[in-house]
Every structure is written in C-alpha cells, then in structure tokens.
mmCIF file of C-alpha atoms in Angstrom:
data_model
loop_
_atom_site.group_PDB
_atom_site.id
_atom_site.type_symbol
_atom_site.label_atom_id
_atom_site.label_comp_id
_atom_site.label_asym_id
_atom_site.label_seq_id
_atom_site.Cartn_x
_atom_site.Cartn_y
_atom_site.Cartn_z
ATOM 1 C CA MET A 707 116.504 82.672 126.712
ATOM 2 C CA GLN A 708 119.968 83.845 125.662
ATOM 3 C CA ASP A 709 120.826 80.382 124.399
ATOM 4 C CA ALA A 710 117.617 80.212 122.369
ATOM 5 C CA PHE A 711 118.234 83.656 120.882
ATOM 6 C CA LEU A 712 121.795 82.667 120.019
ATOM 7 C CA GLU A 713 120.501 79.496 118.383
ATOM 8 C CA ALA A 714 118.059 81.559 116.298
ATOM 9 C CA VAL A 715 120.800 83.926 115.151
ATOM 10 C CA ASN A 716 123.129 81.036 114.422
ATOM 11 C CA GLN A 717 120.415 79.463 112.267
ATOM 12 C CA ILE A 718 120.341 82.653 110.221
ATOM 13 C CA VAL A 719 124.122 82.814 109.959
ATOM 14 C CA GLY A 720 124.501 79.084 109.329
ATOM 15 C CA ASN A 721 121.897 79.169 106.560
ATOM 16 C CA SER A 722 122.892 82.611 105.363
ATOM 17 C CA ARG A 723 122.157 81.941 101.694
ATOM 18 C CA GLU A 724 118.589 80.913 102.463
ATOM 19 C CA TYR A 725 117.967 83.804 104.850
ATOM 20 C CA LEU A 726 119.654 86.361 102.626
ATOM 21 C CA LYS A 727 117.270 85.233 99.901
ATOM 22 C CA ILE A 728 114.319 85.775 102.282
ATOM 23 C CA LEU A 729 115.673 89.191 103.230
ATOM 24 C CA GLN A 730 116.019 90.126 99.576
ATOM 25 C CA GLN A 731 112.425 89.045 98.933
ATOM 26 C CA ASN A 732 111.279 91.153 101.899
ATOM 27 C CA LEU A 733 113.208 94.114 100.521
ATOM 28 C CA GLU A 734 111.632 93.731 97.083
ATOM 29 C CA LEU A 735 108.186 93.443 98.681
ATOM 30 C CA ALA A 736 108.769 96.633 100.671
ATOM 31 C CA ILE A 737 109.807 98.434 97.507
ATOM 32 C CA LYS A 738 106.714 97.229 95.648
ATOM 33 C CA GLN A 739 104.396 98.415 98.409
ATOM 34 C CA VAL A 740 104.827 101.995 97.318
ATOM 35 C CA ASN A 741 101.777 104.189 97.134
ATOM 36 C CA PRO A 742 101.017 104.412 93.398
ATOM 37 C CA ALA A 743 100.683 108.184 93.640
ATOM 38 C CA SER A 744 104.122 109.706 94.067
ATOM 39 C CA VAL A 745 104.626 112.941 95.966
ATOM 40 C CA GLU A 746 105.593 114.649 92.711
ATOM 41 C CA TYR A 747 102.418 113.476 90.988
ATOM 42 C CA LEU A 748 100.275 114.623 93.919
ATOM 43 C CA ASP A 749 101.979 118.026 93.988
ATOM 44 C CA ALA A 750 101.404 118.511 90.267
ATOM 45 C CA ARG A 751 97.771 117.417 90.545
ATOM 46 C CA MET A 752 97.142 119.794 93.478
ATOM 47 C CA GLU A 753 98.779 122.644 91.577
ATOM 48 C CA ASN A 754 96.452 122.060 88.608
ATOM 49 C CA LEU A 755 93.422 121.905 90.883
ATOM 50 C CA GLN A 756 94.469 125.086 92.662
ATOM 51 C CA ARG A 757 94.700 126.897 89.316
ATOM 52 C CA GLU A 758 91.242 125.607 88.429
ATOM 53 C CA LEU A 759 89.971 126.743 91.829
ATOM 54 C CA ILE A 760 91.287 130.265 91.193
ATOM 55 C CA ASP A 761 89.658 130.294 87.736
ATOM 56 C CA ARG A 762 86.308 129.209 89.173
ATOM 57 C CA THR A 763 86.560 131.792 91.919
ATOM 58 C CA GLU A 764 87.177 134.535 89.364
ATOM 59 C CA ARG A 765 84.164 133.321 87.356
ATOM 60 C CA HIS A 766 82.071 133.158 90.562
ATOM 61 C CA GLU A 767 81.423 129.430 90.061
ATOM 62 C CA ASN A 768 81.031 126.756 92.728
ATOM 63 C CA TYR A 769 84.408 125.258 93.682
ATOM 64 C CA ASP A 770 83.448 123.027 96.622
ATOM 65 C CA ASP A 771 84.352 119.839 94.712
ATOM 66 C CA LEU A 772 87.823 121.200 93.916
ATOM 67 C CA ALA A 773 88.431 122.263 97.512
ATOM 68 C CA GLU A 774 87.464 118.789 98.762
ATOM 69 C CA GLU A 775 89.720 117.098 96.202
ATOM 70 C CA ILE A 776 92.654 119.355 97.137
ATOM 71 C CA LEU A 777 92.181 118.485 100.822
ATOM 72 C CA ARG A 778 91.981 114.772 99.978
ATOM 73 C CA LEU A 779 95.166 114.994 97.916
ATOM 74 C CA ARG A 780 96.979 116.833 100.729
ATOM 75 C CA GLN A 781 96.092 114.015 103.126
ATOM 76 C CA LEU A 782 97.168 111.417 100.582
ATOM 77 C CA ARG A 783 100.450 113.283 100.094
ATOM 78 C CA GLU A 784 101.119 113.293 103.849
ATOM 79 C CA GLN A 785 100.411 109.565 104.014
ATOM 80 C CA THR A 786 102.654 108.926 101.007
ATOM 81 C CA VAL A 787 105.532 110.782 102.658
ATOM 82 C CA MET A 788 105.054 108.755 105.860
ATOM 83 C CA ASP A 789 104.882 105.508 103.869
ATOM 84 C CA ASP A 790 108.105 106.397 102.051
ATOM 85 C CA VAL A 791 109.872 107.033 105.368
ATOM 86 C CA SER A 792 108.613 103.734 106.806
ATOM 87 C CA LYS A 793 109.659 101.873 103.684
ATOM 88 C CA ALA A 794 113.144 103.412 103.786
ATOM 89 C CA GLU A 795 113.502 102.445 107.457
ATOM 90 C CA TYR A 796 112.424 98.872 106.722
ATOM 91 C CA GLN A 797 114.852 98.649 103.793
ATOM 92 C CA SER A 798 117.623 99.955 106.029
ATOM 93 C CA ARG A 799 116.908 97.273 108.639
ATOM 94 C CA ILE A 800 117.016 94.541 106.013
ATOM 95 C CA LYS A 801 120.292 95.829 104.578
ATOM 96 C CA GLU A 802 121.800 96.015 108.083
ATOM 97 C CA LEU A 803 120.860 92.406 108.763
ATOM 98 C CA GLN A 804 122.168 91.304 105.352
ATOM 99 C CA ALA A 805 125.502 92.997 106.013
ATOM 100 C CA PHE A 806 125.628 91.531 109.499
ATOM 101 C CA VAL A 807 124.908 87.985 108.312
ATOM 102 C CA GLN A 808 127.515 88.209 105.561
ATOM 103 C CA SER A 809 130.187 89.536 107.927
ATOM 104 C CA GLN A 810 129.772 86.974 110.713
ATOM 105 C CA PRO A 811 131.570 83.709 111.370
ATOM 106 C CA LYS A 812 129.484 80.559 111.258
ATOM 107 C CA ARG A 813 128.837 80.542 115.046
ATOM 108 C CA LEU A 814 128.237 83.608 117.230
ATOM 109 C CA THR A 815 128.357 84.412 120.915
ATOM 110 C CA PHE A 816 125.602 86.327 122.731
ATOM 111 C CA ASP A 817 125.663 90.096 122.282
ATOM 112 C CA ASP A 818 123.202 92.511 123.957
ATOM 113 C CA THR A 819 123.695 95.032 121.133
ATOM 114 C CA LEU A 820 122.737 92.412 118.574
ATOM 115 C CA VAL A 821 119.500 91.732 120.459
ATOM 116 C CA LYS A 822 118.692 95.438 120.740
ATOM 117 C CA TYR A 823 119.168 96.243 117.060
ATOM 118 C CA GLN A 824 117.926 93.086 115.380
ATOM 119 C CA LEU A 825 115.220 91.476 117.515
ATOM 120 C CA ALA A 826 111.667 92.803 117.301
ATOM 121 C CA LYS A 827 109.816 90.338 119.529
ATOM 122 C CA ILE A 828 109.978 86.954 121.251
ATOM 123 C CA THR A 829 106.778 84.945 121.636
ATOM 124 C CA VAL A 830 106.893 82.134 124.178
ATOM 125 C CA PHE A 831 104.799 79.053 123.479
ATOM 126 C CA PRO A 832 104.666 75.905 125.649
ATOM 127 C CA GLU A 833 106.666 73.877 123.146
ATOM 128 C CA HIS A 834 108.760 76.508 121.328
ATOM 129 C CA LEU A 835 109.971 80.089 121.129
ATOM 130 C CA LEU A 836 109.310 82.341 118.157
ATOM 131 C CA PHE A 837 111.952 84.987 117.482
ATOM 132 C CA GLU A 838 110.754 87.786 115.207
ATOM 133 C CA PHE A 839 113.554 89.905 113.780
ATOM 134 C CA LYS A 840 113.065 93.507 112.667
ATOM 135 C CA SER A 841 113.923 92.459 109.128
ATOM 136 C CA GLY A 842 110.818 90.256 108.932
ATOM 137 C CA VAL A 843 112.575 86.916 109.412
ATOM 138 C CA ASN A 844 110.985 84.577 111.963
ATOM 139 C CA ILE A 845 112.858 81.681 113.607
ATOM 140 C CA THR A 846 111.227 78.979 115.727
ATOM 141 C CA ILE A 847 113.343 77.289 118.390
ATOM 142 C CA GLU A 848 111.985 74.137 120.009
ATOM 143 C CA LYS A 849 112.307 74.014 123.818
#
C-alpha cells in the first residue's frame, strides 16, 4: 500500500503542471461556491426587518411574517458563516498541496506525515487503487 501511495504522490509531483492546474481549478470552484447572500448583506437585511418589526409593534399591526423572515435570515446567516469556514479550509488544503508539489524533487520517499495531511481516502478495487487527496485530486494506481 505504501508503494502505491508513493506512486500516486509521485504522479502528482512528476506531472506537477497538470495537477497544479487541477488544483487551481478546484480552488476557483471553491471560491465560486459562495452563498450569494454575504453575512454583511444578511445583517443589513435583518436590521431593516427588525426596525420594521418595531414599527409594526408600535402600530399594533401583525408582524408574524417579519418574525419568520428574521428567523429564516438568522439561519441562513449561520449557514453562510459555516460555508465560509469550510471554503477557507478547503482553499488552505489546496494551497498546502500546491506549495508541497512545487517544493518537492521529482521522486519522493514514503512519509507518514505526508499521508496524514494530504490523503483523504483510499478505495481498494480488484484491479486498482483509488487515492483521494484532501485537495480534491484523485489518482488511480493499477495493481
């Protein structure tokens, strides 16, 4: 298994231009997958709705629709914050792998630390192994 993992990593390093291009595409995709409603927009919208809610309360008007919308926006804001954190973590992983690939010689030796920080999953098939890296790159090694 170590030899197969090393072969997968060496494919990345040996074809670094191709894989760096894939990593860059993955990074751009992660950036584009941003929730269209920014935290700032959601905060401003909730502030406006809260003012309207106060006005309706003072006028003794029904404000159920505003309360529901404020709750919905709060949930959306929480999800947006979580998405932003996930996106930043994914971008960080891609940048780490890019830096690693650029700094390595053309052939590597096995390193437990490398496996721990870069490999997400290995899937064993009868005829090949599929190495899935945390950056989103997949390498197939024939048995």
